[in-house]
Each structure stands twice: as C-alpha cells, then as structure tokens.
PDB file of C-alpha atoms in Angstrom:
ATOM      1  CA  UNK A  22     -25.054 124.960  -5.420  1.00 70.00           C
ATOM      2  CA  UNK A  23     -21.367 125.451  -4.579  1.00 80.00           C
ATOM      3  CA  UNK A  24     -20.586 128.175  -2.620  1.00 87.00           C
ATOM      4  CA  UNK A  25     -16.982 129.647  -1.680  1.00 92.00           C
ATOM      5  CA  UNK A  26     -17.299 131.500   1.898  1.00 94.00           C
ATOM      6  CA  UNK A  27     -14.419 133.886   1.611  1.00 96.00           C
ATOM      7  CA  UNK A  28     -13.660 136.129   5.238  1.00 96.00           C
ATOM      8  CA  UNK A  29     -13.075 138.491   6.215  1.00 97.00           C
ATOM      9  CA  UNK A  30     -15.726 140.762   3.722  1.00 95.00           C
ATOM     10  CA  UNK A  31     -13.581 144.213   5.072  1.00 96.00           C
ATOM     11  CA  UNK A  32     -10.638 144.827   6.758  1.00 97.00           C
ATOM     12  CA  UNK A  33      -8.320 148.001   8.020  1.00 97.00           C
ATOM     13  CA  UNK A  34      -4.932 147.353   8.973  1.00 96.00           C
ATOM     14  CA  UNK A  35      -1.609 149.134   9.948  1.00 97.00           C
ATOM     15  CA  UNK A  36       0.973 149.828   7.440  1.00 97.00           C
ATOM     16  CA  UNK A  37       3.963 146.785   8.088  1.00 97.00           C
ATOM     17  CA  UNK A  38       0.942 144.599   9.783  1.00 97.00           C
ATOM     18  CA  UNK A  39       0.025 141.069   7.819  1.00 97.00           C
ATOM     19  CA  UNK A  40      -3.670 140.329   7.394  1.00 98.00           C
ATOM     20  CA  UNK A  41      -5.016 136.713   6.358  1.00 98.00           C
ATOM     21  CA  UNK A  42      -7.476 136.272   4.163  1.00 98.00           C
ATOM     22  CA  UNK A  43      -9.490 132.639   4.089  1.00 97.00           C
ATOM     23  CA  UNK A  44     -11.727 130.820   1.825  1.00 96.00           C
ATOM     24  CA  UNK A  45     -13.614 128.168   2.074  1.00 94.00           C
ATOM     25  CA  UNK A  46     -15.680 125.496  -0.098  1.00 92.00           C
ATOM     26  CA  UNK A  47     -18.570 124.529   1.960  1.00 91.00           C
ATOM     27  CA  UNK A  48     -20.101 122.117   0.092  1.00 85.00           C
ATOM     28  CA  UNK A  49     -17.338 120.727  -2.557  1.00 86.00           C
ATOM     29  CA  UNK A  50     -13.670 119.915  -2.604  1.00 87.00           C
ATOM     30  CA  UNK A  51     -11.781 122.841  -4.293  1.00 86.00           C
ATOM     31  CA  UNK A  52      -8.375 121.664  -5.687  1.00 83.00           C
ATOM     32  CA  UNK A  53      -7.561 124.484  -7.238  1.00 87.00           C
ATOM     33  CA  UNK A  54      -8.625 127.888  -6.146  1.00 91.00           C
ATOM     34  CA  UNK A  55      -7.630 131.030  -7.743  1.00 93.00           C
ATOM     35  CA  UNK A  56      -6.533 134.517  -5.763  1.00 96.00           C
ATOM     36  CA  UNK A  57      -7.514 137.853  -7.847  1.00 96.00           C
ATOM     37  CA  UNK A  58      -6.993 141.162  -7.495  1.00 96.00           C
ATOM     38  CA  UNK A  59      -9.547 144.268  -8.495  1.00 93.00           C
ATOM     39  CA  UNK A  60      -8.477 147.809  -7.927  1.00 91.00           C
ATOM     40  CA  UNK A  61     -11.148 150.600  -8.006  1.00 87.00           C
ATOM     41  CA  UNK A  62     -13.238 150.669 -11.782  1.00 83.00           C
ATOM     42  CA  UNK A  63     -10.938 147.940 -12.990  1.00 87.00           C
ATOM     43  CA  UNK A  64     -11.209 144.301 -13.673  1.00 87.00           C
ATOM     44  CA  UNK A  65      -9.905 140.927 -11.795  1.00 92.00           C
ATOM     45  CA  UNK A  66      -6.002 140.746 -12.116  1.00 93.00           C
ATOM     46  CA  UNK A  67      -5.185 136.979 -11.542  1.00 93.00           C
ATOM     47  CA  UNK A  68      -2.242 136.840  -8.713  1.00 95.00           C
ATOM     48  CA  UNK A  69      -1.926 133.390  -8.000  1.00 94.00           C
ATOM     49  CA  UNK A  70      -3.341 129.969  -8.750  1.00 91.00           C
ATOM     50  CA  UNK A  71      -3.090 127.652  -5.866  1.00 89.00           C
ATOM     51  CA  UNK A  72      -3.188 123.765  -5.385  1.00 85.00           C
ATOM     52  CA  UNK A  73      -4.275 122.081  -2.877  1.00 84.00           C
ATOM     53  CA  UNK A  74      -0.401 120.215  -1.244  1.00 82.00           C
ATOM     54  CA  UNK A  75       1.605 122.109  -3.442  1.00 84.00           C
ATOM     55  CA  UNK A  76       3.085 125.334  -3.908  1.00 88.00           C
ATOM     56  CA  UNK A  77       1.217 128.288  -5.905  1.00 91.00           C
ATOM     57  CA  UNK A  78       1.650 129.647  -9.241  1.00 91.00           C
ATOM     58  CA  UNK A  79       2.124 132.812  -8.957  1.00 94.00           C
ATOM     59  CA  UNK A  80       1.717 135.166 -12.240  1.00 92.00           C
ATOM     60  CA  UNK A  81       4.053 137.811 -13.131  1.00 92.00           C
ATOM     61  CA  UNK A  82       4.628 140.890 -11.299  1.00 92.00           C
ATOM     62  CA  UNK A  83       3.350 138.997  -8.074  1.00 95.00           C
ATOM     63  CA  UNK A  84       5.548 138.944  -4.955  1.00 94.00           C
ATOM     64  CA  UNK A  85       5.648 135.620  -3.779  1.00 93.00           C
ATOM     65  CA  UNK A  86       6.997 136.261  -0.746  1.00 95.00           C
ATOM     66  CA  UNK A  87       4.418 139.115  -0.142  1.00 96.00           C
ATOM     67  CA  UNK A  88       1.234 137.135  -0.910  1.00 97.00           C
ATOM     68  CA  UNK A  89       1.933 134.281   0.750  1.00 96.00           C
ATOM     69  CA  UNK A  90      -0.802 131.377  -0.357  1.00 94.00           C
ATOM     70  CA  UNK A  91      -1.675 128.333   2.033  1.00 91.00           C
ATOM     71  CA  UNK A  92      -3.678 125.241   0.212  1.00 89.00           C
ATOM     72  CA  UNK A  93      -3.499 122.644   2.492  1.00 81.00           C
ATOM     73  CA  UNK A  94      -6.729 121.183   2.702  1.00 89.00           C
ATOM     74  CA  UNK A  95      -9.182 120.480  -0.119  1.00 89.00           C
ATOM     75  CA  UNK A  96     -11.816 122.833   1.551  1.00 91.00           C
ATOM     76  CA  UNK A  97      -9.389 125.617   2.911  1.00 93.00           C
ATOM     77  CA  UNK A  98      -7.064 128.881   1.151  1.00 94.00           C
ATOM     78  CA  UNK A  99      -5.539 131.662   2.684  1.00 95.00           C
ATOM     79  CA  UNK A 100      -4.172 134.204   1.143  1.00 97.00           C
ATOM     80  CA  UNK A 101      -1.854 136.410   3.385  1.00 97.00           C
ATOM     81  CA  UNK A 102      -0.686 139.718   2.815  1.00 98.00           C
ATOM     82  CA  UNK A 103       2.696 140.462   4.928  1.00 97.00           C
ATOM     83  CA  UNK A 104       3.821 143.769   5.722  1.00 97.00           C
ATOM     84  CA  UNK A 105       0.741 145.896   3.742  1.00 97.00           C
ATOM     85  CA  UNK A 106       1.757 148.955   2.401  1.00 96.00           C
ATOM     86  CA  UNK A 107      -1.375 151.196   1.456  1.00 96.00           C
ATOM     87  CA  UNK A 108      -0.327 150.232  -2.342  1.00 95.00           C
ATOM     88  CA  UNK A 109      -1.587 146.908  -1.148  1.00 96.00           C
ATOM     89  CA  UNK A 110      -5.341 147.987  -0.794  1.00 97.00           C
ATOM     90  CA  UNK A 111      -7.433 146.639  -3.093  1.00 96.00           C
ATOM     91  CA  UNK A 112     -10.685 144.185  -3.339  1.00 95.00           C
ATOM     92  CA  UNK A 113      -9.113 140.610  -3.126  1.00 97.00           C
ATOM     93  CA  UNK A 114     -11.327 137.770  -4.383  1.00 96.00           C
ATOM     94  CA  UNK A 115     -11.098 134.120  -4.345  1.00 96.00           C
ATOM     95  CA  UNK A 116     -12.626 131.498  -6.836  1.00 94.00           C
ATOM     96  CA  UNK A 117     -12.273 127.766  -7.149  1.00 90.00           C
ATOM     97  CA  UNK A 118     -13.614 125.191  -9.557  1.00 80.00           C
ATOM     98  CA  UNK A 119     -16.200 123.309  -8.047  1.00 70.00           C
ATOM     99  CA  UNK A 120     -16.816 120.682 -10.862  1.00 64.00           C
ATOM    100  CA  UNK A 121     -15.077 119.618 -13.925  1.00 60.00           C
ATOM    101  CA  UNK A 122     -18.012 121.898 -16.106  1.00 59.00           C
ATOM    102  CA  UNK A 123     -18.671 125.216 -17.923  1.00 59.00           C
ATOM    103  CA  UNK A 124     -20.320 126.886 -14.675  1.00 66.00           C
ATOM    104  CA  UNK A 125     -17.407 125.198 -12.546  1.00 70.00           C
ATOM    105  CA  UNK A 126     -16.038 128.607 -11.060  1.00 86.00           C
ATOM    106  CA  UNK A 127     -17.603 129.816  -7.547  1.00 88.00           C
ATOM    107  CA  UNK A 128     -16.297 132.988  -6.394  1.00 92.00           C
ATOM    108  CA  UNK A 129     -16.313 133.965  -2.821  1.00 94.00           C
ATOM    109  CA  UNK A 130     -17.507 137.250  -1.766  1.00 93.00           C
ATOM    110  CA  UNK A 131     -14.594 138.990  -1.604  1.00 95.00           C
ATOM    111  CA  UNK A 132     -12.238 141.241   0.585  1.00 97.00           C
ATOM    112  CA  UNK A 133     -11.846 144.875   0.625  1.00 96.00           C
ATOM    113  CA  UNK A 134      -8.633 145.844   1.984  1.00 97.00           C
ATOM    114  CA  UNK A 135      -7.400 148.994   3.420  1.00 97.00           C
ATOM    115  CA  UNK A 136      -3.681 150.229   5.197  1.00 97.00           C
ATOM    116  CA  UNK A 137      -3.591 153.258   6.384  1.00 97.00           C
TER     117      UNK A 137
ATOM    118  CA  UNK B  11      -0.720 135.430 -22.937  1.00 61.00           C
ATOM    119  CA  UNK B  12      -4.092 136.601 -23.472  1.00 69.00           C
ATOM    120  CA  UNK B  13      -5.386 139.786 -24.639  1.00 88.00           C
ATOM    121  CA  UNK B  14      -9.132 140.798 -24.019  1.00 94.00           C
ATOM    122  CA  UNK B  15     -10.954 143.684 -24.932  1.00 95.00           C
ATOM    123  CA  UNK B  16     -14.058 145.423 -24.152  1.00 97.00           C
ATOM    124  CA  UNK B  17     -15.586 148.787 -24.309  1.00 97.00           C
ATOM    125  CA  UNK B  18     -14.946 150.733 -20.704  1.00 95.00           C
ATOM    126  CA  UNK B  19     -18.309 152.148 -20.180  1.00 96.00           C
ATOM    127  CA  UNK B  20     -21.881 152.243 -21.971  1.00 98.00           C
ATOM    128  CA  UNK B  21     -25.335 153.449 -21.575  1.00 98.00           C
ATOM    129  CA  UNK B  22     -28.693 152.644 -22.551  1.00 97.00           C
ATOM    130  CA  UNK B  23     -32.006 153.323 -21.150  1.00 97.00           C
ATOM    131  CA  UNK B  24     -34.394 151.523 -19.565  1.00 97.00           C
ATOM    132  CA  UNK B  25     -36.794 148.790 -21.600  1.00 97.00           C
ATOM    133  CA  UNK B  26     -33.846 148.677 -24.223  1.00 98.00           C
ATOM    134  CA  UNK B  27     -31.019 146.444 -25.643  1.00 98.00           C
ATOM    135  CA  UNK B  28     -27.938 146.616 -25.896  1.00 98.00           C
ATOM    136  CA  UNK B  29     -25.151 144.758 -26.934  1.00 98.00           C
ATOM    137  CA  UNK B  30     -21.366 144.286 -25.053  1.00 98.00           C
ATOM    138  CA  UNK B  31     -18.572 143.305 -27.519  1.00 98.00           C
ATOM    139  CA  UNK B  32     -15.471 141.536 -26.668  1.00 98.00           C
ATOM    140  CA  UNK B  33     -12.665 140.333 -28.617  1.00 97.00           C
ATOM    141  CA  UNK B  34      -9.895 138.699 -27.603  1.00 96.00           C
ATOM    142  CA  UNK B  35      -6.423 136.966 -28.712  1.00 93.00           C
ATOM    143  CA  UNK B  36      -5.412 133.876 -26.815  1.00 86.00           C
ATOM    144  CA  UNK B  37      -3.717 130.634 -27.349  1.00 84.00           C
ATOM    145  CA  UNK B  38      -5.336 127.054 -26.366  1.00 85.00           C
ATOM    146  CA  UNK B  39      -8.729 128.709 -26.471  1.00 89.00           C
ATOM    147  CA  UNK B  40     -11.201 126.618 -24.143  1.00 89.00           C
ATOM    148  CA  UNK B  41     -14.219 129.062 -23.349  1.00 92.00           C
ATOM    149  CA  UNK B  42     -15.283 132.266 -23.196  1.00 95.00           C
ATOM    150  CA  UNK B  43     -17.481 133.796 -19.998  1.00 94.00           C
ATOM    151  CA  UNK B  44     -19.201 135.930 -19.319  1.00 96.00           C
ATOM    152  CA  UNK B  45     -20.064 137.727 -15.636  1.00 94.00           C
ATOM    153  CA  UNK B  46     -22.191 140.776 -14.080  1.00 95.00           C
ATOM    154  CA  UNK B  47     -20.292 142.149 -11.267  1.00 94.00           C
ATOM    155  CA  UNK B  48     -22.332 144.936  -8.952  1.00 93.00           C
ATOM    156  CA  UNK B  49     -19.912 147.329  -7.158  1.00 88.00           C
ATOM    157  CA  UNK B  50     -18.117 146.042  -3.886  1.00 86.00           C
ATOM    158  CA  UNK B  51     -19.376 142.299  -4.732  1.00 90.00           C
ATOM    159  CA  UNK B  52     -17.891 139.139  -6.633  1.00 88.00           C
ATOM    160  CA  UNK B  53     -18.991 138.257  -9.904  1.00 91.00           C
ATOM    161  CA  UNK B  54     -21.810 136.522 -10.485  1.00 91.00           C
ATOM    162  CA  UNK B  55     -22.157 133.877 -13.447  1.00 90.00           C
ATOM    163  CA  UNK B  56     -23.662 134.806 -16.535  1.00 94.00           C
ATOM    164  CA  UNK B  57     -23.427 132.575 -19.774  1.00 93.00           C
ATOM    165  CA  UNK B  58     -20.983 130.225 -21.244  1.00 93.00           C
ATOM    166  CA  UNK B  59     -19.687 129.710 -24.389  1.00 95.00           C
ATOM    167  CA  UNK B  60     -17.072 127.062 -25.943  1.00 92.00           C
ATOM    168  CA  UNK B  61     -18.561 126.904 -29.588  1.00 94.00           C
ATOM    169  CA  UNK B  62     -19.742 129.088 -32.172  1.00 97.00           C
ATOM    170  CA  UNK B  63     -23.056 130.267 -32.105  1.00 97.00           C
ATOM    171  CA  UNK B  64     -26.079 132.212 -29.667  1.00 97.00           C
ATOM    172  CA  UNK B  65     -26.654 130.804 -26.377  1.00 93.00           C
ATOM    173  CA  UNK B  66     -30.142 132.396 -25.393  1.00 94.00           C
ATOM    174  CA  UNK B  67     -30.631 132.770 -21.383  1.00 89.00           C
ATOM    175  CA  UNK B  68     -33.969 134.974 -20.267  1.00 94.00           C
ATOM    176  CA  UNK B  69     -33.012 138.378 -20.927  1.00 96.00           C
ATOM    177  CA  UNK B  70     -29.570 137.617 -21.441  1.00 96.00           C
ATOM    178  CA  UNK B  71     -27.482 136.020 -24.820  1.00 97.00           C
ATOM    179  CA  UNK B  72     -23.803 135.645 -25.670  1.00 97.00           C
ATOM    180  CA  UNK B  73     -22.646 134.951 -28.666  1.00 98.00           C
ATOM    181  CA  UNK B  74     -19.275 133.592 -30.128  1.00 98.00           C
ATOM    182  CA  UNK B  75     -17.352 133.283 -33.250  1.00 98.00           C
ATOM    183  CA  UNK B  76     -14.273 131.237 -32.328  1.00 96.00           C
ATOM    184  CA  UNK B  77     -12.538 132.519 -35.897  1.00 95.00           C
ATOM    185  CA  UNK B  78     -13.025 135.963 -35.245  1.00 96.00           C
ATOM    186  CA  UNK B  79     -11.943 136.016 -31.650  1.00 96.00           C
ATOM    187  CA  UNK B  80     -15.041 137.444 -30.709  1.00 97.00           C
ATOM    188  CA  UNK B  81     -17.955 137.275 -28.556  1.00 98.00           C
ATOM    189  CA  UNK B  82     -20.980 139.711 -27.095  1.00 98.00           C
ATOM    190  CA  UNK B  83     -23.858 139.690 -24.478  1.00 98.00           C
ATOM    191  CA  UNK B  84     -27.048 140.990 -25.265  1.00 98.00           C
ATOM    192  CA  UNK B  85     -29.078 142.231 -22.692  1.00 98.00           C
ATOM    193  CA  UNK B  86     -32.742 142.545 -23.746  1.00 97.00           C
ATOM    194  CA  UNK B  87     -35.797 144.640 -21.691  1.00 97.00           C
ATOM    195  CA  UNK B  88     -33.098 146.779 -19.549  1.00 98.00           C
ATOM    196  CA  UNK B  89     -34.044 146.796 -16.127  1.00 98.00           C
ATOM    197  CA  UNK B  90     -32.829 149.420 -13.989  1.00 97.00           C
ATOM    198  CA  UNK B  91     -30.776 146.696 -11.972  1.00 97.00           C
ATOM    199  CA  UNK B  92     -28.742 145.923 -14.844  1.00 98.00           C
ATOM    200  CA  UNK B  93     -26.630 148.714 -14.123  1.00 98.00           C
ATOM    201  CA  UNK B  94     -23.380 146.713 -13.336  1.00 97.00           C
ATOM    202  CA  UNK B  95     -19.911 146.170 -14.578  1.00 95.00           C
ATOM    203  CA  UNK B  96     -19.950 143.135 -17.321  1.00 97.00           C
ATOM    204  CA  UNK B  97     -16.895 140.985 -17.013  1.00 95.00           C
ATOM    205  CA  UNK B  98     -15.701 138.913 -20.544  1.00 96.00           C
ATOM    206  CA  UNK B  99     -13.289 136.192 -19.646  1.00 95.00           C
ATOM    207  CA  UNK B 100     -11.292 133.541 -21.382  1.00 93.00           C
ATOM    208  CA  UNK B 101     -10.063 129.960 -20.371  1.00 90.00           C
ATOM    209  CA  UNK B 102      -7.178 128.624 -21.802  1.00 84.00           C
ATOM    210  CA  UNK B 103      -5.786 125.250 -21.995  1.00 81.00           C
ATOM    211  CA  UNK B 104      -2.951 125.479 -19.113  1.00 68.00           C
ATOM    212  CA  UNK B 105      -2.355 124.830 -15.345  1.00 50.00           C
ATOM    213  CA  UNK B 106      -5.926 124.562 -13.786  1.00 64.00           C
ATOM    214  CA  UNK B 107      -7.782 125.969 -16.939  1.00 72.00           C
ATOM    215  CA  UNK B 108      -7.402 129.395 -15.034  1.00 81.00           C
ATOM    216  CA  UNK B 109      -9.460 132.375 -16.282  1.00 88.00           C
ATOM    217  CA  UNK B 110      -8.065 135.946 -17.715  1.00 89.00           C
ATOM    218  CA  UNK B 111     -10.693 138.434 -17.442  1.00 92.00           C
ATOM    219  CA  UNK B 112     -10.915 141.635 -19.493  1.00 93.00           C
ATOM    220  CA  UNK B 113     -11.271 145.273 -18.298  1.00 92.00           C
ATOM    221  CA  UNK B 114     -14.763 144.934 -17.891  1.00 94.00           C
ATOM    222  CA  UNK B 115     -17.541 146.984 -19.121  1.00 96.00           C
ATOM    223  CA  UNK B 116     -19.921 149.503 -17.257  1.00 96.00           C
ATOM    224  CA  UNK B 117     -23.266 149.421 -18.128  1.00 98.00           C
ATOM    225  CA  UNK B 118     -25.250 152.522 -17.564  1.00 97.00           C
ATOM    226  CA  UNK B 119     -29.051 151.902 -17.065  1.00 98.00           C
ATOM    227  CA  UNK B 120     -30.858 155.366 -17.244  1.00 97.00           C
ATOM    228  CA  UNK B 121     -34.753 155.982 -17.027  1.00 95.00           C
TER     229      UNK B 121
END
C-alpha cells in the first residue's frame, strides 16, 4: 500500500535553531500533502496544505514565514520550523493523498518536537 | 468552517461495545472518517463513510446520517488494545479535499 516515510521520528533542538522536517511518498506521487499539528491529549490541527510547484495554503493563525513548506517534487515535503521557541513543540504529522479514493490519505509517522 | 464534536474520553471494559458519537456542522460535505490513533503514533485508517447508512468492518462499524450531521463507530468484543484515541474527521469540498479532524475521543479499555 502507500506509505508516507516522514523523518526525523524525534528531535531536540535549541531555542532560535530551525529544524526540517521531510516526508516522503515511496511508492506514489503525492500532489498534495497536508502538514498537522497535535499538542499533548489533543487532536490534529491542520497548518498548511501544500502543492507540489506552488506555494502552500496556510490556515489561519499559521505563521507563514515560521513554517516554512517546500513541495517541489511529487515524492518530497519539508516542513521547516525557523527559529523554535519551546511554544513550538508539538507532534508534527504529515499526510498526502495517495489516490483519488475514500482510503486516499497516508499519514507518515510523525515528528515529536522539542526546544529547550 | 467546520465544527466537529466528540466526547473527550470514555470507558468500557473488556469483551464489550461501545459506541463513539460525532456530530458535526460543515459546508460542501464530502465524507466523514474515521481513525484510531495510539499515543506518540499517526493515525491509522479506520472506516469511511460518504452516504447514509452502517458500514460493517470486523469488529468495527460507522455509521452516518448525512441530515443529522452525525456519525458513530462501534467497536464490538473490546480488546484490551483498543485502548486508543478515536479520531472523527470531515472532508469538505475545497482546495485538495483537505480533512478537519475533531478533538478526538479516548477510549478506555479496562479488564
């Protein structure tokens, strides 16, 4: 079946450092891969929705220039995090749409993030 | 935008059933989903449903009513490894058919 490989599964950074976080679709073309956002006992918070050659949608309450999203291949996201604060630590998760179908979503296995 | 809602936390004991309930209020409705999600790892796929009616899975059903807004999982024979956060989510009709996921629901599986 499809599978996203999102790395890496755990991080620890510095406060004001950037950390990149990449997934991949191993066996399918993602065109569209979303970028969530789960904070401890809560659910996925959408941040952006990125297409592959063009720039992301980012939803409300999302700095764009914070979470900075690179699509450019049909197999490859990243979603960066510049200057972390320890605000930003969270799970991050990434899911794309492998087919045009009900079971179409593949998420990858996610990030956990933490600034100190 | 969408709002979806589901109870926070639930428990039932091993061997029984029990039942999740979401509702939600969207516009450009175009499925409802729903996922198990263990702690520290990514949702997993659980059922899919665009009309009304009781898709049947194994253990697992979800059922919809499109007029009421509403949907649940049923979760029959409770297995101890069912204790997991259940994730309801909607697609709409918009840019990339994205999904808005509710607050989830913990599920409590107890001897």
């Amino acid at each position: 079946g499809a599978v996203v490989s999102q790395h890496p599964s755990w991080v620890i950074c510095k406060s004001g450092t950037s950390v990149k976080i990449e997934c991949r679709s191993l066996d399918f073309q993602a065109t569209t891969m979303f970028w969530y956002r789960q904070f401890p006992k809560q659910s996925l918070m959408l941040m952006a929705t990125s297409n592959e050659g063009s720039k992301a949608t980012y939803e409300q309450g999302v700095e764009k220039d914070k979470f900075l999203i690179n699509h450019a291949s049909l197999t490859l996201s990243t979603l960066t995090v510049t200057s972390a604060h320890p605000e930003d630590s969270s799970f991050y998760i990434c899911s794309a749409r492998a087919e045009q179908g009900h079971n179409g979503y593949t998420f990858g296995s996610g990030t956990r993030l933490t600034v100190v | 935008g969408q709002n979806i809602d589901q109870p926070t936390e639930m428990t039932a004991t091993e061997g029984a059933i029990v039942q999740i309930n979401c509702t939600y209020q969207t516009s450009g409705f175009n499925g409802l989903f729903w996922y198990q999600q263990h702690a520290g790892e990514a949702p997993t796929f659980l059922s899919y449903n665009v009309l009304d009616g009781l898709e049947e899975k194994g253990r697992f059903s979800s059922f919809l009513s499109r007029s009421k807004g509403y949907s649940y999982l049923l979760l029959k024979e409770l297995q101890m490894k069912d204790s997991a956060s259940y994730l309801c989510a909607v697609r709409v009709y918009n840019a990339g058919n994205m999904l808005t996921f509710g607050g989830g629901t913990r599920l409590m599986v107890k001897p």
